[in-house]
MMTF fields as JSON, N, C-alpha, C and O atoms, coordinates in Angstrom:
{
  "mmtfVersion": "1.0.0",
  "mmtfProducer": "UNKNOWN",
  "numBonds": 575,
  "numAtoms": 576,
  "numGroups": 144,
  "numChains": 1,
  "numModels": 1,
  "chainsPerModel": [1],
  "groupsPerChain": [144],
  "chainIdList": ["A"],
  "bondAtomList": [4, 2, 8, 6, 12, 10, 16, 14, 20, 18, 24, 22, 28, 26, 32, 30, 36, 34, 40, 38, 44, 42, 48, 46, 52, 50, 56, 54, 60, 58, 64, 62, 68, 66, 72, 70, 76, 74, 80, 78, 84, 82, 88, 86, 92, 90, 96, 94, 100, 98, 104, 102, 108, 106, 112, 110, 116, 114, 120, 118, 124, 122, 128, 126, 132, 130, 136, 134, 140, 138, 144, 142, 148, 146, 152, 150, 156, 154, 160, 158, 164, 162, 168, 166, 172, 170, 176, 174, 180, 178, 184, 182, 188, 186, 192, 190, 196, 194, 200, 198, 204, 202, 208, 206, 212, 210, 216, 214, 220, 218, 224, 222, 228, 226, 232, 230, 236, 234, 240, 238, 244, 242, 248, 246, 252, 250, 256, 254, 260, 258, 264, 262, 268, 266, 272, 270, 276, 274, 280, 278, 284, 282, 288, 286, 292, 290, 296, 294, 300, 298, 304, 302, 308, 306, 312, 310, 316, 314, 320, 318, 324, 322, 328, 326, 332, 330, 336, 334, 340, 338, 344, 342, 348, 346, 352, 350, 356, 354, 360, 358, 364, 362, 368, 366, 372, 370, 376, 374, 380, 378, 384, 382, 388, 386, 392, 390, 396, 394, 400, 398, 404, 402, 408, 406, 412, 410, 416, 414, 420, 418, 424, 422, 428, 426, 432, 430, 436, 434, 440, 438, 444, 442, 448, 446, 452, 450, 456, 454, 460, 458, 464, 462, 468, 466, 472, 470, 476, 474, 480, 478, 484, 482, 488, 486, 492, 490, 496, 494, 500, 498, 504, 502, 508, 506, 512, 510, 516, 514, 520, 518, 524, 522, 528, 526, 532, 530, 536, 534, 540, 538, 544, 542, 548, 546, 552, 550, 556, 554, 560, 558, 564, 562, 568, 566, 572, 570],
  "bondOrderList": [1, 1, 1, 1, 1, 1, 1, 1, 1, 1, 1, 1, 1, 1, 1, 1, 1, 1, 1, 1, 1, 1, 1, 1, 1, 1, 1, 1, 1, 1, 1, 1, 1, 1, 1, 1, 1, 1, 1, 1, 1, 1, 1, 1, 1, 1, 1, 1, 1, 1, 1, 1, 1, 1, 1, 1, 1, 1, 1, 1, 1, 1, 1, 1, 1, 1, 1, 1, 1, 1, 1, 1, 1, 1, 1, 1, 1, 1, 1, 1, 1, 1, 1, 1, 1, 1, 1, 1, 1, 1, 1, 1, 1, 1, 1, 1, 1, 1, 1, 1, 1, 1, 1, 1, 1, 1, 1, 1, 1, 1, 1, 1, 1, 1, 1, 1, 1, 1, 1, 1, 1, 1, 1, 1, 1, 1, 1, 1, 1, 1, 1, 1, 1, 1, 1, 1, 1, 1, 1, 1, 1, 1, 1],
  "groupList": [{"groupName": "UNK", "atomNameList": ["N", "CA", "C", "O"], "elementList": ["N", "C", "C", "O"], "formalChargeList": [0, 0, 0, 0], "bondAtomList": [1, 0, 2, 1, 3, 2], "bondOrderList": [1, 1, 2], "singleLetterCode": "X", "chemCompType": "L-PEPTIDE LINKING"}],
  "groupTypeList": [0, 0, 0, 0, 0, 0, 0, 0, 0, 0, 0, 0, 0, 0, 0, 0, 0, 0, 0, 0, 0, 0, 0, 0, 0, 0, 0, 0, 0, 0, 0, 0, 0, 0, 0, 0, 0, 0, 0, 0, 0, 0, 0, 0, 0, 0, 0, 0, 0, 0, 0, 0, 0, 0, 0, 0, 0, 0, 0, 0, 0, 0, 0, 0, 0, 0, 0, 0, 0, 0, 0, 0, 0, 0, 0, 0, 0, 0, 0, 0, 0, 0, 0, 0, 0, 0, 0, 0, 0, 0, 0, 0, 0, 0, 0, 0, 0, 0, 0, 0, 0, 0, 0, 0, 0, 0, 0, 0, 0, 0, 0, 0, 0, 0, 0, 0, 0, 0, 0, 0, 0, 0, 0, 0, 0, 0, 0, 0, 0, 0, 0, 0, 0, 0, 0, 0, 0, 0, 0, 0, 0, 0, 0, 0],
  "groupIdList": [1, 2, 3, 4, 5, 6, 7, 8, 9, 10, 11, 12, 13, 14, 15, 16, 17, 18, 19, 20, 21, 22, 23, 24, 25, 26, 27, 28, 29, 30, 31, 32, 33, 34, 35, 36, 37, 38, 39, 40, 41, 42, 43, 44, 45, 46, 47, 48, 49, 50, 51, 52, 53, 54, 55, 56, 57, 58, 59, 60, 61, 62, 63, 64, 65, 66, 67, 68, 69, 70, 71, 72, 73, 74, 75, 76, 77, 78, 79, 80, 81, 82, 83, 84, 85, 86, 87, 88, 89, 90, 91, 92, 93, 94, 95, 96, 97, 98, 99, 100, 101, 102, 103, 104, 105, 106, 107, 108, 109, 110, 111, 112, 113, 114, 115, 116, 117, 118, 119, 120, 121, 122, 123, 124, 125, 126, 127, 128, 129, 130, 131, 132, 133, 134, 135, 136, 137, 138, 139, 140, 141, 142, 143, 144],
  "secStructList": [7, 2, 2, 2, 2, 6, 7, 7, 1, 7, 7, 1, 3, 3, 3, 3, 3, 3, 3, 7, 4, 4, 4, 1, 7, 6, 6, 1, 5, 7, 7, 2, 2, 2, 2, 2, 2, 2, 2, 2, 2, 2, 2, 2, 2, 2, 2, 2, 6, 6, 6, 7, 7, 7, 7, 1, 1, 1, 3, 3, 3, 3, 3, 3, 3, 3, 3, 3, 3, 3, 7, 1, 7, 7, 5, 6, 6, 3, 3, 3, 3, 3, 3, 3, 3, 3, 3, 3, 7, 7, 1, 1, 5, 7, 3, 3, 3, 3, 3, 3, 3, 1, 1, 1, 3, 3, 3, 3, 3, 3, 3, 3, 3, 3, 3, 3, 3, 6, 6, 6, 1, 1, 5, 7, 7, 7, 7, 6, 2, 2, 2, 2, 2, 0, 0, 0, 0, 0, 7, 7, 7, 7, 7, 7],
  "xCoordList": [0.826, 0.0, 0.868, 0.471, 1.862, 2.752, 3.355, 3.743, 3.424, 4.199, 2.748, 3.11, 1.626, 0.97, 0.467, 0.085, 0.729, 0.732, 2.382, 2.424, 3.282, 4.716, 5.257, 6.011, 4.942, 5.377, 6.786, 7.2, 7.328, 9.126, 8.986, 8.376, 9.958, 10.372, 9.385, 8.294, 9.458, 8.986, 7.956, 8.247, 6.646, 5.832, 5.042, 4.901, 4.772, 3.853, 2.254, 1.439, 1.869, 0.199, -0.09, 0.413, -1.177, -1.25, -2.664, -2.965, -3.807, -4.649, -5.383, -5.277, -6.0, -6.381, -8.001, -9.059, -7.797, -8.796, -9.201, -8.28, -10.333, -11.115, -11.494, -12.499, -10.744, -11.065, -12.011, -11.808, -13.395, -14.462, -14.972, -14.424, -15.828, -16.003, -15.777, -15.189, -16.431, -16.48, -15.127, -14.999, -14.062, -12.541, -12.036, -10.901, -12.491, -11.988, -12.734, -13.704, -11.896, -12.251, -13.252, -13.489, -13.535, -14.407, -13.624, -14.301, -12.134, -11.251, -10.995, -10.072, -11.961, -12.183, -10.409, -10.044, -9.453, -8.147, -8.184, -8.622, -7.718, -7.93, -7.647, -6.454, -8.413, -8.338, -7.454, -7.305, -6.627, -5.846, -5.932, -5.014, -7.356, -7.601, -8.031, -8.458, -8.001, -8.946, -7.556, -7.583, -6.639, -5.289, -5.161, -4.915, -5.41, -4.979, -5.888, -5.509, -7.257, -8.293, -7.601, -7.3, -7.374, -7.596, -6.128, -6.172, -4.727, -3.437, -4.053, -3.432, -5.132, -5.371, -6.527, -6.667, -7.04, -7.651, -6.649, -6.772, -5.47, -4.295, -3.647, -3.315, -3.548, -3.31, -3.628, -2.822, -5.054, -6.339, -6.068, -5.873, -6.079, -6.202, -4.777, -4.825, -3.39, -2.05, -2.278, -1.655, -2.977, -3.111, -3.771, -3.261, -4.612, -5.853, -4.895, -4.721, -4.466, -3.806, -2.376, -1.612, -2.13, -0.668, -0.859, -0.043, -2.884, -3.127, -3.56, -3.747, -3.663, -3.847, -5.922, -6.779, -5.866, -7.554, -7.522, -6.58, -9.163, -9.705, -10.89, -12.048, -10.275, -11.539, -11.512, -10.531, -12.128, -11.553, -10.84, -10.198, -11.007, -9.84, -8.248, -7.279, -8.009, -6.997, -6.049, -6.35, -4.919, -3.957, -4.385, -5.203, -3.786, -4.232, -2.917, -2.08, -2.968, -2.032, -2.804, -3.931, -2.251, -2.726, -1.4, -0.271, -1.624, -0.833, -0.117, -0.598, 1.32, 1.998, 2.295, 2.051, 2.862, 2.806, 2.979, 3.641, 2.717, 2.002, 2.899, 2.545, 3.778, 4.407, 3.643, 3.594, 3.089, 2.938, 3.721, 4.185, 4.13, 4.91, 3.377, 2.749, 3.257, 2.016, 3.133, 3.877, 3.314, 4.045, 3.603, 4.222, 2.163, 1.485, -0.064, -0.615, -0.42, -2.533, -2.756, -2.16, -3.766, -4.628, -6.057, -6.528, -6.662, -8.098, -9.347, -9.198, -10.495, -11.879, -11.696, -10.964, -12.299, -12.151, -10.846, -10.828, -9.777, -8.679, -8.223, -8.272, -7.746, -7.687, -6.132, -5.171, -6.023, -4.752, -4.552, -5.476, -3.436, -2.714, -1.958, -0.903, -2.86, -2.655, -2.112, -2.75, -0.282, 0.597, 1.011, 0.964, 1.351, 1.64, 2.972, 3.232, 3.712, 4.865, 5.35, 5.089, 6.026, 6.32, 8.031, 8.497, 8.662, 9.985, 11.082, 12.267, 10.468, 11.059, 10.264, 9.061, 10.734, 10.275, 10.311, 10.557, 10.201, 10.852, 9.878, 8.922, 9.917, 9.418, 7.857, 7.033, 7.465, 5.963, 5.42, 4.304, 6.375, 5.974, 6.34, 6.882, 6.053, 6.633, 6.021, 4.846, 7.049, 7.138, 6.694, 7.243, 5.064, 4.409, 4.329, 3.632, 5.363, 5.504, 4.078, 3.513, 3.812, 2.345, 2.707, 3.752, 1.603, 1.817, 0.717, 0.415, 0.17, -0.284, -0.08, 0.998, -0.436, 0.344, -0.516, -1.412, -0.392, -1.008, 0.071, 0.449, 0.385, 1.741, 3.047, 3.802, 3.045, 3.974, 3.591, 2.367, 4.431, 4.145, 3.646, 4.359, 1.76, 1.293, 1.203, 0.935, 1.46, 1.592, 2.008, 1.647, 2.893, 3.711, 3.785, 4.04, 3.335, 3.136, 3.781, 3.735, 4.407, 5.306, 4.591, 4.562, 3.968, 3.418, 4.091, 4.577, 4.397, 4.972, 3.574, 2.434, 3.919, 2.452, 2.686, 3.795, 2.124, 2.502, 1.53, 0.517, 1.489, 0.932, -0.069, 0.341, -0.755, -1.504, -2.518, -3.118, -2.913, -3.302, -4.956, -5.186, -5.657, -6.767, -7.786, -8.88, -7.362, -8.425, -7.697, -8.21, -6.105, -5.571, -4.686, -4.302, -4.452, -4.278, -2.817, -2.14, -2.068, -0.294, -0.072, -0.58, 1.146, 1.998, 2.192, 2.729, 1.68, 1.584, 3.05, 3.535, 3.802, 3.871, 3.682, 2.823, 4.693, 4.29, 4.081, 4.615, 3.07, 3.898, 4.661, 4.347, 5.658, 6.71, 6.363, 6.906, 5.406, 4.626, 4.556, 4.892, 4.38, 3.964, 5.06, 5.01, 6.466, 7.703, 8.273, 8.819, 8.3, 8.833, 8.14, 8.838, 6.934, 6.632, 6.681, 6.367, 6.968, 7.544, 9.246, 9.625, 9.774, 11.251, 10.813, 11.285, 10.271, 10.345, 9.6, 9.998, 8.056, 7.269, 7.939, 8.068, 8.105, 8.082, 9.141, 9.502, 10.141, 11.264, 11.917, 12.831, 11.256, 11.114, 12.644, 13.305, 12.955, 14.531, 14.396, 13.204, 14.595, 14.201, 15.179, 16.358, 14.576, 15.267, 15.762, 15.42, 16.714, 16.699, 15.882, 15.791],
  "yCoordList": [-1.197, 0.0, 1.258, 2.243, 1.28, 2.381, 2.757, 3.881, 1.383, 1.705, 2.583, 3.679, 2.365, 3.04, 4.686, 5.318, 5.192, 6.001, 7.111, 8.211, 6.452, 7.158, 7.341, 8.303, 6.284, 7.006, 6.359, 5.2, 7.555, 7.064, 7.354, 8.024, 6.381, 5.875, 5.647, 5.877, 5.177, 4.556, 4.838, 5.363, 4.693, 5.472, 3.76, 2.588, 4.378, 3.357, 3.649, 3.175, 4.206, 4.33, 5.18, 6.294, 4.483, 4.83, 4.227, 3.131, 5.398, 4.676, 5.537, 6.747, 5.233, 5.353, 6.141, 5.635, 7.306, 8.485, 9.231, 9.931, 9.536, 10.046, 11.544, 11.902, 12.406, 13.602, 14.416, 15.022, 14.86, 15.308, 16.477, 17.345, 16.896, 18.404, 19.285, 20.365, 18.52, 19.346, 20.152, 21.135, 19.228, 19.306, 20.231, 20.602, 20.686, 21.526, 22.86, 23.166, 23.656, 25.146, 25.409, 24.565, 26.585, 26.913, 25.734, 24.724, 25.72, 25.383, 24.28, 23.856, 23.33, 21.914, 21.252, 20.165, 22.384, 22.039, 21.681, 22.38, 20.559, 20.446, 22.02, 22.312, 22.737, 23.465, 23.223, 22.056, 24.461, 24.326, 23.854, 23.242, 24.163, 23.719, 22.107, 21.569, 21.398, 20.354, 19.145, 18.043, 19.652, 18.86, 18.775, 17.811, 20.055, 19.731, 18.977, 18.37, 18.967, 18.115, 16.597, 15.983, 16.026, 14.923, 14.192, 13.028, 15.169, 14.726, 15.004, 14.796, 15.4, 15.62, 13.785, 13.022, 13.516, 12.679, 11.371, 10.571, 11.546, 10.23, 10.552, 9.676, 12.242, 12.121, 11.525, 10.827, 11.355, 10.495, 9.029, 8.332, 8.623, 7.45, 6.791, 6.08, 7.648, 6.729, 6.986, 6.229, 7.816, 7.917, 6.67, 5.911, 6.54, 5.678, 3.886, 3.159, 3.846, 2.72, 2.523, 1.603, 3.706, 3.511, 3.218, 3.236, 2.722, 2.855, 3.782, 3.479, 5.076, 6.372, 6.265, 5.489, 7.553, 7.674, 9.027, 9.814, 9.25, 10.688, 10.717, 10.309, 11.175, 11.312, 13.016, 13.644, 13.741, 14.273, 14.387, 15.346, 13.222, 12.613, 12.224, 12.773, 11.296, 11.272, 12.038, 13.082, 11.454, 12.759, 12.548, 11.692, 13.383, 13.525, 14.405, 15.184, 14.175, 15.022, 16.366, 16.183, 17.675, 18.568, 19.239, 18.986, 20.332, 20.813, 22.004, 23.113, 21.803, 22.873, 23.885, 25.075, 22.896, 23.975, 23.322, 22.284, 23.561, 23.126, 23.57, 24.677, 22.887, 23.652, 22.523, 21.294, 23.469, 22.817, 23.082, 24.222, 22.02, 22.656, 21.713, 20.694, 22.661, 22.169, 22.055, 22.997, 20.647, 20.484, 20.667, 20.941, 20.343, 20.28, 19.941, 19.457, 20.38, 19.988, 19.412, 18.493, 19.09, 17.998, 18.56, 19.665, 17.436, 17.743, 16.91, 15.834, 17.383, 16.528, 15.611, 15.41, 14.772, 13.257, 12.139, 10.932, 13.025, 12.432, 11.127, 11.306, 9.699, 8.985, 9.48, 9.911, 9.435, 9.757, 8.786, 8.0, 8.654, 7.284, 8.9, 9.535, 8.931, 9.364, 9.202, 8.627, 9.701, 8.747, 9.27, 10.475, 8.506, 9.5, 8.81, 7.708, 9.341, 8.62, 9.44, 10.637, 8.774, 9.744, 10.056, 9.164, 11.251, 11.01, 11.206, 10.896, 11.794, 12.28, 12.391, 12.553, 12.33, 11.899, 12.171, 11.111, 13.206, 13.564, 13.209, 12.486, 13.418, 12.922, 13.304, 12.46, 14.554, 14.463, 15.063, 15.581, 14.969, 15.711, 14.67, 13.652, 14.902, 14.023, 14.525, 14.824, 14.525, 15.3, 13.763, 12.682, 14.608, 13.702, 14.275, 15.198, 13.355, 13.749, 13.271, 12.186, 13.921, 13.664, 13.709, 14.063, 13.286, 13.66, 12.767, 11.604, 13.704, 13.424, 12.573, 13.004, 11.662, 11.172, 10.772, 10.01, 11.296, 10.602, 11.135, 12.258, 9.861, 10.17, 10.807, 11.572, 10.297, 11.581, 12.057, 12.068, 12.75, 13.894, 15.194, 16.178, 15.242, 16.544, 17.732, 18.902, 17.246, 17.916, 17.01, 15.845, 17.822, 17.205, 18.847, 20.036, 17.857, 18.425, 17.832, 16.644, 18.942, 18.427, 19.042, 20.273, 18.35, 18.548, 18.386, 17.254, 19.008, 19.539, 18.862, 19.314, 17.855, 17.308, 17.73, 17.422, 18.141, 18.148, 17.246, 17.91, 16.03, 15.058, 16.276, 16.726, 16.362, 16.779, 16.211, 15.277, 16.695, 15.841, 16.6, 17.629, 16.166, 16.774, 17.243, 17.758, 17.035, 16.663, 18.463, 19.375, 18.116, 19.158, 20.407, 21.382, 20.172, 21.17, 21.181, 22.021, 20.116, 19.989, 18.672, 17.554, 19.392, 18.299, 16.81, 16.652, 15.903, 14.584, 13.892, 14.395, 12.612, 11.544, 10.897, 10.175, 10.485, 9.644, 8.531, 8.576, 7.405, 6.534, 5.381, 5.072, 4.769, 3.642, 3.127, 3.475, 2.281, 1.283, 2.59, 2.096, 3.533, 4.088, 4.914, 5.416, 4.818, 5.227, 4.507, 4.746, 3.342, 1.978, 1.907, 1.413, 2.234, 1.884, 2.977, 2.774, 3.978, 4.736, 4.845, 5.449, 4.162, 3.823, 2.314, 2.204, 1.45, 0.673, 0.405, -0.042, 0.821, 0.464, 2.389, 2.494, 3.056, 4.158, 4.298, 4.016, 4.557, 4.27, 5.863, 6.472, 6.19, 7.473, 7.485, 6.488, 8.974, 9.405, 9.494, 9.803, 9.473, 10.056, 11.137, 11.022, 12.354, 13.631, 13.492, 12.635, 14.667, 14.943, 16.155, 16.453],
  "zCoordList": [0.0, 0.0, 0.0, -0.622, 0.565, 0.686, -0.481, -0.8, -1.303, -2.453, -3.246, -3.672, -3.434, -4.357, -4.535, -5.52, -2.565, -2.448, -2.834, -3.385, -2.408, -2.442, -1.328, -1.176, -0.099, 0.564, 1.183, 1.184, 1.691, 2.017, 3.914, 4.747, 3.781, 5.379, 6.008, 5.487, 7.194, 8.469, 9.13, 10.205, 8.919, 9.693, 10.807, 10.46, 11.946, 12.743, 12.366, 13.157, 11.506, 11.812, 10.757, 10.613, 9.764, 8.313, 8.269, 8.742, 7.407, 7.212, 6.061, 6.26, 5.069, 3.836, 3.872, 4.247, 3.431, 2.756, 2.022, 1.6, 1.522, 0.572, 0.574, 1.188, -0.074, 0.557, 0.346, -0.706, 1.09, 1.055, 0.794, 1.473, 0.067, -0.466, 0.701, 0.761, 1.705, 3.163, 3.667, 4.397, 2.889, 3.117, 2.305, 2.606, 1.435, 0.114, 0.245, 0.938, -0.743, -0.608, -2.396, -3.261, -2.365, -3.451, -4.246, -4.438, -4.795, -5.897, -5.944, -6.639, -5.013, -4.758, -4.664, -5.111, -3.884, -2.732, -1.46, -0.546, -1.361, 0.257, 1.452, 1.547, 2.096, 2.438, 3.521, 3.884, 4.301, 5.052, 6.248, 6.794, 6.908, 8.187, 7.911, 8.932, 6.932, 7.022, 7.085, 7.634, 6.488, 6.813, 8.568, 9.294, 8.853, 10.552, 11.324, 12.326, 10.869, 11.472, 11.473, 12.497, 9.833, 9.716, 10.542, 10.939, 10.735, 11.165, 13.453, 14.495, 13.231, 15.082, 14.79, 15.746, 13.658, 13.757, 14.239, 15.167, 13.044, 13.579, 15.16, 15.959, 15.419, 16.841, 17.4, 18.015, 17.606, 18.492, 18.479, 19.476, 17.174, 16.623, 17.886, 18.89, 16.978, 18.019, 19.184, 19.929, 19.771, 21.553, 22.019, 22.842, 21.611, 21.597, 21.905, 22.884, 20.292, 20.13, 20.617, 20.322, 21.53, 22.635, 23.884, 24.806, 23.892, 25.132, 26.364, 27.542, 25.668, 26.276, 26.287, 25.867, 27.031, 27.074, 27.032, 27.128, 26.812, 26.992, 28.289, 28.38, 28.894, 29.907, 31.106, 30.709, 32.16, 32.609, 33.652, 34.081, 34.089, 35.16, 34.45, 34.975, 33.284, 32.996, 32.106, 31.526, 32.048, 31.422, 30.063, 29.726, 29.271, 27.98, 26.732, 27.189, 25.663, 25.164, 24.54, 24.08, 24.511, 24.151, 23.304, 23.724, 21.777, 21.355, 21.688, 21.451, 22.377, 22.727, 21.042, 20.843, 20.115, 19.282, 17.561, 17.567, 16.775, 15.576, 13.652, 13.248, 12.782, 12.123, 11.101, 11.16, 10.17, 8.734, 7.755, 7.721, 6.575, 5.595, 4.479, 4.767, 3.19, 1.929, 1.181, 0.907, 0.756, -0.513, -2.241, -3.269, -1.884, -3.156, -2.739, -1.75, -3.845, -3.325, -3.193, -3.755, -2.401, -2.702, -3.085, -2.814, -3.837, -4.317, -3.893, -3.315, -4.164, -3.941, -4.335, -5.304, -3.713, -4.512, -4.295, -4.534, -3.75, -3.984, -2.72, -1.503, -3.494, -2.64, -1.471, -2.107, -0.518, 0.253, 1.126, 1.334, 1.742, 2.623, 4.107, 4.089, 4.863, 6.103, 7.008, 7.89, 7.408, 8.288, 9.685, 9.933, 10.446, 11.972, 12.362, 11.879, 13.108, 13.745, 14.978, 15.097, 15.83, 17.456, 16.508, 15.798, 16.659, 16.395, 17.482, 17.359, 18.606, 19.967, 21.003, 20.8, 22.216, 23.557, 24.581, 25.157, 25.555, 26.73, 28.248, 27.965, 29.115, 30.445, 30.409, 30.761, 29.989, 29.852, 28.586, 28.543, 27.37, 25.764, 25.018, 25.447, 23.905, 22.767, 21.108, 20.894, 20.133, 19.006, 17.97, 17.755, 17.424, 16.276, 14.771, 14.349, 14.001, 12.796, 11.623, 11.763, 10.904, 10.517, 8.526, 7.979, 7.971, 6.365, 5.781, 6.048, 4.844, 3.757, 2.542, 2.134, 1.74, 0.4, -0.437, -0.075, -1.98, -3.153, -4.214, -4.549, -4.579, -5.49, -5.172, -5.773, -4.163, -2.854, -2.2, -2.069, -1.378, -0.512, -0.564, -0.757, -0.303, -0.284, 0.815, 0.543, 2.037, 3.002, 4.294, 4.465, 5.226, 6.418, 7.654, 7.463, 9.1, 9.571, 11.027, 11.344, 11.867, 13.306, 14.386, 14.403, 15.355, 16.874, 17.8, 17.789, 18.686, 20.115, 20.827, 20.718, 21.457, 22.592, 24.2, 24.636, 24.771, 25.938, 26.955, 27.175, 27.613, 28.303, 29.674, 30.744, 29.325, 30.903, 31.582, 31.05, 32.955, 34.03, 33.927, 34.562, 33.351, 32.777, 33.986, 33.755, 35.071, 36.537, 37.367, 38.016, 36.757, 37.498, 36.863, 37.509, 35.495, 34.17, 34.458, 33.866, 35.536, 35.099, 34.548, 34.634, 33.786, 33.188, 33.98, 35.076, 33.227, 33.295, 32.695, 31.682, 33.418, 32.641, 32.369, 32.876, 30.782, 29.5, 30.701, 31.81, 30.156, 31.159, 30.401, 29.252, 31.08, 30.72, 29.263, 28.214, 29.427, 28.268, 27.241, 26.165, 27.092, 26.122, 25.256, 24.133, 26.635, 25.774, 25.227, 24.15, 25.872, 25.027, 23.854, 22.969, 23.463, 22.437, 21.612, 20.439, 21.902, 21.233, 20.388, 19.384, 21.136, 20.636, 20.038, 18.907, 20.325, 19.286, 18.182, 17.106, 18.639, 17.052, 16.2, 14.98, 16.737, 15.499, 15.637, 14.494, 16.221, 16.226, 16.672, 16.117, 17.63, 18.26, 19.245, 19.534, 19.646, 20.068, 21.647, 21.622, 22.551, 23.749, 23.89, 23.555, 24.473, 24.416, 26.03, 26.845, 26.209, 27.994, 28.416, 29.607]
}
């Protein structure tokens, strides 16, 4: 599947979409905000599947800070392969590399997470299980 989309290197968490008028601007381009929806959708998705929850008692990740780069359009209609990966790690943050692909790379995007304690609005830690799996399924750095 990776090969049909284009996509290069390593990602842990990839999953295949159709992009919706809802998503596009008059010029039927994927509009700008609708990229960040669908890369907070894989946020969810790897939290979820690292074992994490949403609730308001537990911790949770929230975006400290957000850099997009648009390589090229995307359009209505267009099939895309949606990827996420952790690339770095520290005691209660961790940096999620994100991207777009049909025929390559149409857009890539880097999140600053910061883990918080949703009951009490401080910084939470990652816990154990979830850094380990961060260094081994995505193949994530641990920072100091």
């Amino acid at each position: 599947m990776r090969e049909l989309y284009g996509v290069e290197g390593q990602w842990a968490l990839w999953k295949e979409h159709t992009i919706r008028w809802a998503e596009c601007d008059i010029y039927a381009h994927v509009n700008h905000a609708a990229y960040l929806t669908l890369f907070e959708d894989m946020r969810i998705d790897w939290w979820l599947g690292a074992g994490g929850g949403f609730s308001p008692t537990a911790p949770g990740p929230v975006v400290g800070s957000l850099e997009v780069k648009y390589h090229r359009p995307g359009h209505f209609q267009d099939k895309v392969l949606l990827t996420a990966r952790t690339a770095s790690f520290r005691r209660t943050s961790f940096v999620h590399q994100y991207a777009m692909w049909r025929d390559g790379l149409l857009c890539s995007a880097r999140a600053l997470c910061v883990v918080i304690d949703n009951a009490t609005g401080a910084k939470a830690e990652l816990p154990e299980e979830m850094r380990r799996l961060m260094a081994e399924r995505d193949g994530a750095v641990a920072e100091v």
